[in-house]
Short mmCIF file of C-alpha atoms in Angstrom, two decimals:
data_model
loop_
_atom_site.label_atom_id
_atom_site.label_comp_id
_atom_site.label_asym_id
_atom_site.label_seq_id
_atom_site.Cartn_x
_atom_site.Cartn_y
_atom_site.Cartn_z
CA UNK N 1 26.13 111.87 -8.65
CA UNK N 2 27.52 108.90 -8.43
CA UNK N 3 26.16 105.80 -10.45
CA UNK N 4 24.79 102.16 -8.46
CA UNK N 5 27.29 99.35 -8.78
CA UNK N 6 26.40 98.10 -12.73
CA UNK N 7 24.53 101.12 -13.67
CA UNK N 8 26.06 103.44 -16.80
CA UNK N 9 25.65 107.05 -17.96
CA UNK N 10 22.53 108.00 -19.34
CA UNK N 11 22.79 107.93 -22.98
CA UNK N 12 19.75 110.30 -24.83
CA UNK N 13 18.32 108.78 -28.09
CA UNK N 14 19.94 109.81 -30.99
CA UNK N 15 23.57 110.82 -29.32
CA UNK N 16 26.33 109.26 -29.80
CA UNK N 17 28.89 107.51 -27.76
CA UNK N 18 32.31 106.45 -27.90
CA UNK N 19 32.58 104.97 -24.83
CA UNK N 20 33.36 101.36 -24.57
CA UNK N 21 32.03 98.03 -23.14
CA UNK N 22 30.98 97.98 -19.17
CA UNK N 23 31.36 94.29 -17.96
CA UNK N 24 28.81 93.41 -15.34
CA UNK N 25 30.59 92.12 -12.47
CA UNK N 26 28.76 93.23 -9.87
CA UNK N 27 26.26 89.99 -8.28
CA UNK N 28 23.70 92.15 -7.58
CA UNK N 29 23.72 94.00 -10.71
CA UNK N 30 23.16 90.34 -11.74
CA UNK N 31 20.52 89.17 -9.79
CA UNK N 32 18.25 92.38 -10.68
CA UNK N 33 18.63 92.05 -14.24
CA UNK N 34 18.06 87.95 -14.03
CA UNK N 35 14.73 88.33 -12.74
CA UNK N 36 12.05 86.48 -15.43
CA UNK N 37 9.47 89.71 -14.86
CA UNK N 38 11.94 92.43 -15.36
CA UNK N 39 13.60 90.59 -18.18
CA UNK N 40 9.99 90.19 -19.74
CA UNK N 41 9.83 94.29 -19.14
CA UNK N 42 12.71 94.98 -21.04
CA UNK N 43 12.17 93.03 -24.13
CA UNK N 44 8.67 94.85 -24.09
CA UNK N 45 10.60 97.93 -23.47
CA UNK N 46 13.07 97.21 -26.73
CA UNK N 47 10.51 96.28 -29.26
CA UNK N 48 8.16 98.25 -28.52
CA UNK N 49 9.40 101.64 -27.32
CA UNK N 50 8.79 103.70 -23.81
CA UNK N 51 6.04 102.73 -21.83
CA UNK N 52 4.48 102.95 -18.74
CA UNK N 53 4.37 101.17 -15.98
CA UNK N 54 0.41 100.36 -16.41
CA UNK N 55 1.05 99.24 -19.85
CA UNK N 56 3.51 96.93 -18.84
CA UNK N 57 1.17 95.85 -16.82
CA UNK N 58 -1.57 95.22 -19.31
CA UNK N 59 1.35 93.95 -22.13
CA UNK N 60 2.09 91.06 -19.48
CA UNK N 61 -0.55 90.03 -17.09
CA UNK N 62 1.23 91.60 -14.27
CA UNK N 63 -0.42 94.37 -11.26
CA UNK N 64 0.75 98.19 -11.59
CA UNK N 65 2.61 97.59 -8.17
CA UNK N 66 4.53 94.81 -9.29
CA UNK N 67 6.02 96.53 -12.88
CA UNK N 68 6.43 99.94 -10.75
CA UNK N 69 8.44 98.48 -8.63
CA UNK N 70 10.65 96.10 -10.89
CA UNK N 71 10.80 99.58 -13.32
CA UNK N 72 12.43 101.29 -9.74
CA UNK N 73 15.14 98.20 -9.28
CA UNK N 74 16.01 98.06 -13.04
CA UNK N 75 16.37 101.82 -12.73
CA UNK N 76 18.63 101.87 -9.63
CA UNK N 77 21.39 99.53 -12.10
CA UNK N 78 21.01 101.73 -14.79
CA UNK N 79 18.95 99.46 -17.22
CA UNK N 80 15.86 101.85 -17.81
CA UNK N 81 15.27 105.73 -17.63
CA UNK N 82 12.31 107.81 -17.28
CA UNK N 83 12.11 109.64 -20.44
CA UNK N 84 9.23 112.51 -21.33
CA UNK N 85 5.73 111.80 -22.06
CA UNK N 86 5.63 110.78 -25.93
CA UNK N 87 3.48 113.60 -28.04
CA UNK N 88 1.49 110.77 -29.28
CA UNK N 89 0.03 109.25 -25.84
CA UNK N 90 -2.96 109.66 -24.55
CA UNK N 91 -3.72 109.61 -20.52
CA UNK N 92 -2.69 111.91 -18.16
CA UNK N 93 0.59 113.91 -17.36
CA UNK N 94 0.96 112.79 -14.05
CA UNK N 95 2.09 109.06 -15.51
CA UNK N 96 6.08 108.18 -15.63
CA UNK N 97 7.20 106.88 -18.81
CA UNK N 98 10.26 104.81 -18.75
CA UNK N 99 12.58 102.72 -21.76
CA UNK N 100 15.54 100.71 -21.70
CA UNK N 101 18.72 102.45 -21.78
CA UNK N 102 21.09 101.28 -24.65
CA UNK N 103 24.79 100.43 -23.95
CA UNK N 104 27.37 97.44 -24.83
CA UNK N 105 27.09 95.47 -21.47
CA UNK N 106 28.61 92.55 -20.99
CA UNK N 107 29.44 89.38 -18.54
CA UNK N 108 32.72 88.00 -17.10
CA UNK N 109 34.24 85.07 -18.81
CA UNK N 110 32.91 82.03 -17.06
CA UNK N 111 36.34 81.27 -15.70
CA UNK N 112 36.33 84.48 -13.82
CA UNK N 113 32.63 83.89 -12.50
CA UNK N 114 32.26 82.71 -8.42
CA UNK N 115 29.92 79.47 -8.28
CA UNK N 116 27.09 82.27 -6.95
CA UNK N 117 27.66 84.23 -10.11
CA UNK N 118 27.47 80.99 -12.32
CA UNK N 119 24.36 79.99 -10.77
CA UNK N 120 22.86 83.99 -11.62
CA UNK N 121 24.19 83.49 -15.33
CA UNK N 122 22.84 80.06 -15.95
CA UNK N 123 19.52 81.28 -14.92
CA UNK N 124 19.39 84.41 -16.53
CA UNK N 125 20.66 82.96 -19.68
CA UNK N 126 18.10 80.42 -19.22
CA UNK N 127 15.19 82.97 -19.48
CA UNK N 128 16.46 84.74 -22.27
CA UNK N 129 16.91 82.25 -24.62
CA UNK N 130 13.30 80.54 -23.63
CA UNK N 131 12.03 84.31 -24.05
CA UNK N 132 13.69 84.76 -27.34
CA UNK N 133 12.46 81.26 -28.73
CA UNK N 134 9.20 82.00 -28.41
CA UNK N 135 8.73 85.59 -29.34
CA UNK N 136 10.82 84.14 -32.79
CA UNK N 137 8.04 81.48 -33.08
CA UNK N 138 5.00 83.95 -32.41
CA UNK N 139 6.30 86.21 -35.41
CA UNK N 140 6.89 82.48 -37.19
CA UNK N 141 2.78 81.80 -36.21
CA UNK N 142 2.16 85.78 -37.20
CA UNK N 143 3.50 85.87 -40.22
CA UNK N 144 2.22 81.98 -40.97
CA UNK N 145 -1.37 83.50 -40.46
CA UNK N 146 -0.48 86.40 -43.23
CA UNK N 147 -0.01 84.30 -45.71
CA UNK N 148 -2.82 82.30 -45.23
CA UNK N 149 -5.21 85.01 -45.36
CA UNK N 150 -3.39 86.70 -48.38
CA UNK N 151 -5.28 87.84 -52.22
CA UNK N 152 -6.72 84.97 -54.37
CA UNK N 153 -4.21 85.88 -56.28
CA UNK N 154 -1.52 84.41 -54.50
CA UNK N 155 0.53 87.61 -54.30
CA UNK N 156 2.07 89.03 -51.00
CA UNK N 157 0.73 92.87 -50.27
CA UNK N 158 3.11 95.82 -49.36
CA UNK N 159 1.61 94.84 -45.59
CA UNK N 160 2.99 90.99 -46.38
CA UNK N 161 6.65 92.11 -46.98
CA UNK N 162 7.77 90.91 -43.91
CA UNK N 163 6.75 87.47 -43.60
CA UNK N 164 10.28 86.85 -45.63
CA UNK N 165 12.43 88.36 -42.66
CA UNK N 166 13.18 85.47 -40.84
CA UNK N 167 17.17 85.14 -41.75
CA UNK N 168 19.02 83.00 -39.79
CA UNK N 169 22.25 80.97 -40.68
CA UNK N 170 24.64 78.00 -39.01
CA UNK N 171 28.04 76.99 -39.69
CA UNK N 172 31.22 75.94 -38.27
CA UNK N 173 34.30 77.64 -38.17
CA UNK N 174 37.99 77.09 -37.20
CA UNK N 175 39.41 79.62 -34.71
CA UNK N 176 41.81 80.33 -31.98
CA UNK N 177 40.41 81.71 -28.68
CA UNK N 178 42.39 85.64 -29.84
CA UNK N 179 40.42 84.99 -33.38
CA UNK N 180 37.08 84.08 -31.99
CA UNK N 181 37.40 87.41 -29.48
CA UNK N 182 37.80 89.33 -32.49
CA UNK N 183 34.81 87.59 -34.79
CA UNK N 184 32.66 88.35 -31.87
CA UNK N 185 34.16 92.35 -32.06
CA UNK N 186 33.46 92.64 -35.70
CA UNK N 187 29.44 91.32 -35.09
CA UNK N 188 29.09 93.76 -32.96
CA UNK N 189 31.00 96.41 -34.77
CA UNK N 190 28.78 95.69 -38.23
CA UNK N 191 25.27 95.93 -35.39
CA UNK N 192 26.85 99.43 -34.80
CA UNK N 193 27.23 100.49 -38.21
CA UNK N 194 23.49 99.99 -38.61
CA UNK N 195 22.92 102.48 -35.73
CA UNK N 196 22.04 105.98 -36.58
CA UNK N 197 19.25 108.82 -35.39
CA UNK N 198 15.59 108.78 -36.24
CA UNK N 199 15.59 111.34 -38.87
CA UNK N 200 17.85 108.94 -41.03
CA UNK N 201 15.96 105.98 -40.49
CA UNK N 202 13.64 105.32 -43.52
CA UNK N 203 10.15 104.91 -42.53
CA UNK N 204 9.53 101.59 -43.62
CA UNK N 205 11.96 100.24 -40.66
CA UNK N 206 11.08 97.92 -38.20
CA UNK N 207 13.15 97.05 -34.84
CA UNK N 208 14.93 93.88 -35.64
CA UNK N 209 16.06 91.43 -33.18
CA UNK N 210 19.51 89.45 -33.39
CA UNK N 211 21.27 87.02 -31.22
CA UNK N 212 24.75 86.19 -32.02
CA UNK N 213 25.77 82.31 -30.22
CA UNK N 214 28.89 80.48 -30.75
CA UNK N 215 30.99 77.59 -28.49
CA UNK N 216 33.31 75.25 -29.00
CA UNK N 217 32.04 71.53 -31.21
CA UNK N 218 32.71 68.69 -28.54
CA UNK N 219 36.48 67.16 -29.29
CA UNK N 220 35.26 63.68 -29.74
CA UNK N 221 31.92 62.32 -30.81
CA UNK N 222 29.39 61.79 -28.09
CA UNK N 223 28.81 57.72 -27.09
CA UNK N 224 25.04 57.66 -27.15
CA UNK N 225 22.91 60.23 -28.98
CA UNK N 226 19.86 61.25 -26.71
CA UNK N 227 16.33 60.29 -28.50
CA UNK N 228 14.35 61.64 -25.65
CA UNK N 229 12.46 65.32 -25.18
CA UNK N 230 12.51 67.19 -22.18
CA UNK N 231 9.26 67.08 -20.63
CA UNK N 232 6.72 69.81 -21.83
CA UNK N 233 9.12 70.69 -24.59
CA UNK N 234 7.96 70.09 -28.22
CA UNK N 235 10.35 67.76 -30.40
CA UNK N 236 12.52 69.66 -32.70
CA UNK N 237 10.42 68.87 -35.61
CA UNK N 238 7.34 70.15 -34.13
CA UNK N 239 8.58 73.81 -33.68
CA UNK N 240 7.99 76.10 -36.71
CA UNK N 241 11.55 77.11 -38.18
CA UNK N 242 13.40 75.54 -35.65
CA UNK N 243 17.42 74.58 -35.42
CA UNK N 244 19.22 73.87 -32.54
CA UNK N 245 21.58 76.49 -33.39
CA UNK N 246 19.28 79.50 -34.66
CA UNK N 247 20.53 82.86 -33.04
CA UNK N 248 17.65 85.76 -32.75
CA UNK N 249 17.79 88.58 -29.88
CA UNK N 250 20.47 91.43 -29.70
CA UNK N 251 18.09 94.12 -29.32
CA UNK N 252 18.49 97.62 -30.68
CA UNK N 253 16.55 100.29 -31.73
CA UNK N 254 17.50 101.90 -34.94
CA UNK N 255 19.00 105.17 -33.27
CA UNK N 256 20.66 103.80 -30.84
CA UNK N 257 23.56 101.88 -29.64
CA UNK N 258 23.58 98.08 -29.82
CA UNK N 259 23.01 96.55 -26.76
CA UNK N 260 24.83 93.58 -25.69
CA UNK N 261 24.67 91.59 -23.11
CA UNK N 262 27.40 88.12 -23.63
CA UNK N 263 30.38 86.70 -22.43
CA UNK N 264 32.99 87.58 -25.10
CA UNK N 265 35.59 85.49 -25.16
CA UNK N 266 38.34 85.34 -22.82
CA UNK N 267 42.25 85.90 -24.23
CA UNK N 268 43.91 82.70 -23.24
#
């Protein structure tokens, strides 16, 4: 049968694959998966396993007819699968249970993007990194409350340990366009080698979410330095944790594939 424009084999959790990267070229592939509610879905979808589409609906404020029918157009470009009815849930049998379906996709280069396409990125990308800054501050604010309520002793329970996995780093680094391509190929080579089925994942792991960014430093210093805030944005100092350059979401569930979804890039 053949696949919509976008959309990729089926991959089953816990098999491998050896295929390679599918670029998303395709402007409506584009426009489905830049949607704010479906890209809300998916991220619900990542961390938190298969759902339904009444959970979904309950998770994020949204009507049953509304994440049905987002859950059918993400579907048709091959971004989430119905899957069987977990053992564990309650309800009926009659409800469809859907999750995200892993794979390394990625975008054209910008160069090679139409003005439409730009205009689909820059909004999608928009989303995602607003959506990713947040859910990084709620765990901030979670694990912030933790510690607070914590023994009078001061020590950190078994329940605490995770209040310390926040990791991030920034640097700077200097590389030709064919080295940067292949920095970018070992990250996501080394999220890969983390990969592997649920029987070998030790029961005290959690999802973990990543987000690899890099660009080029500006060749000259700028004039002026901006000392203004976008409206309704907090200033830097007032968000918990915060750096301009902090890199969180490249989702993947421990058995299976990393998911991508970046411009690597281009060979000059």
């Amino acid at each position: 049968m053949a696949q919509e424009p976008g959309a990729e084999p089926l991959v089953r959790r816990g098999e491998e694959t050896s295929r390679g990267p599918t670029e998303l070229s395709d402007l409506a592939t584009l426009k489905a998966l830049a949607q704010p509610r479906r890209q809300r879905m998916l991220q619900h979808l990542t961390v938190h396993g298969p759902a339904t589409s009444a959970t979904l609906a309950r998770a994020l404020g949204l009507n049953t007819g509304a994440t049905s029918y987002h859950l059918r157009e993400l579907a048709r470009y091959g971004f989430v699968e119905e899957v069987d009815r977990p053992a564990e849930a309650g309800g009926h049998g009659r409800e469809r249970w859907w999750r995200s379906v892993p794979g390394d996709r990625r975008f054209p280069p910008r160069s090679r993007q139409s003005p439409e396409m730009r205009l689909v990125m820059d909004e999608l990308n928009h989303h995602a990194y607003a959506a990713d800054l947040e859910l990084f501050e709620q765990m901030q604010m979670q694990a912030q409350r933790q510690l607070r309520t914590r023994g009078v002793d001061g020590e950190v329970g078994e329940a605490d340990a995770w209040v310390d996995a926040f990791p991030y780093s920034r640097g700077s680094i200097r590389l030709s366009l064919p080295e940067l391509r292949a920095f970018f190929e070992e990250y996501i080579a080394l999220l890969n080698r983390y990969k592997r089925p649920e029987a070998d994942t030790p029961p005290d792991a959690r999802t973990v979410l990543t987000r690899f960014l890099a660009f080029p430093a500006p060749d000259t210093a700028p004039d002026t330095v901006p000392d203004t805030v976008p409206e309704n944005r907090p200033a830097t100092h007032d968000r918990p944790g915060s750096d301009p350059s902090w890199c969180c979401v490249t989702p993947c569930r421990p058995s299976e594939p990393a998911k991508v979804a970046s411009s690597a890039p281009s060979s000059p």
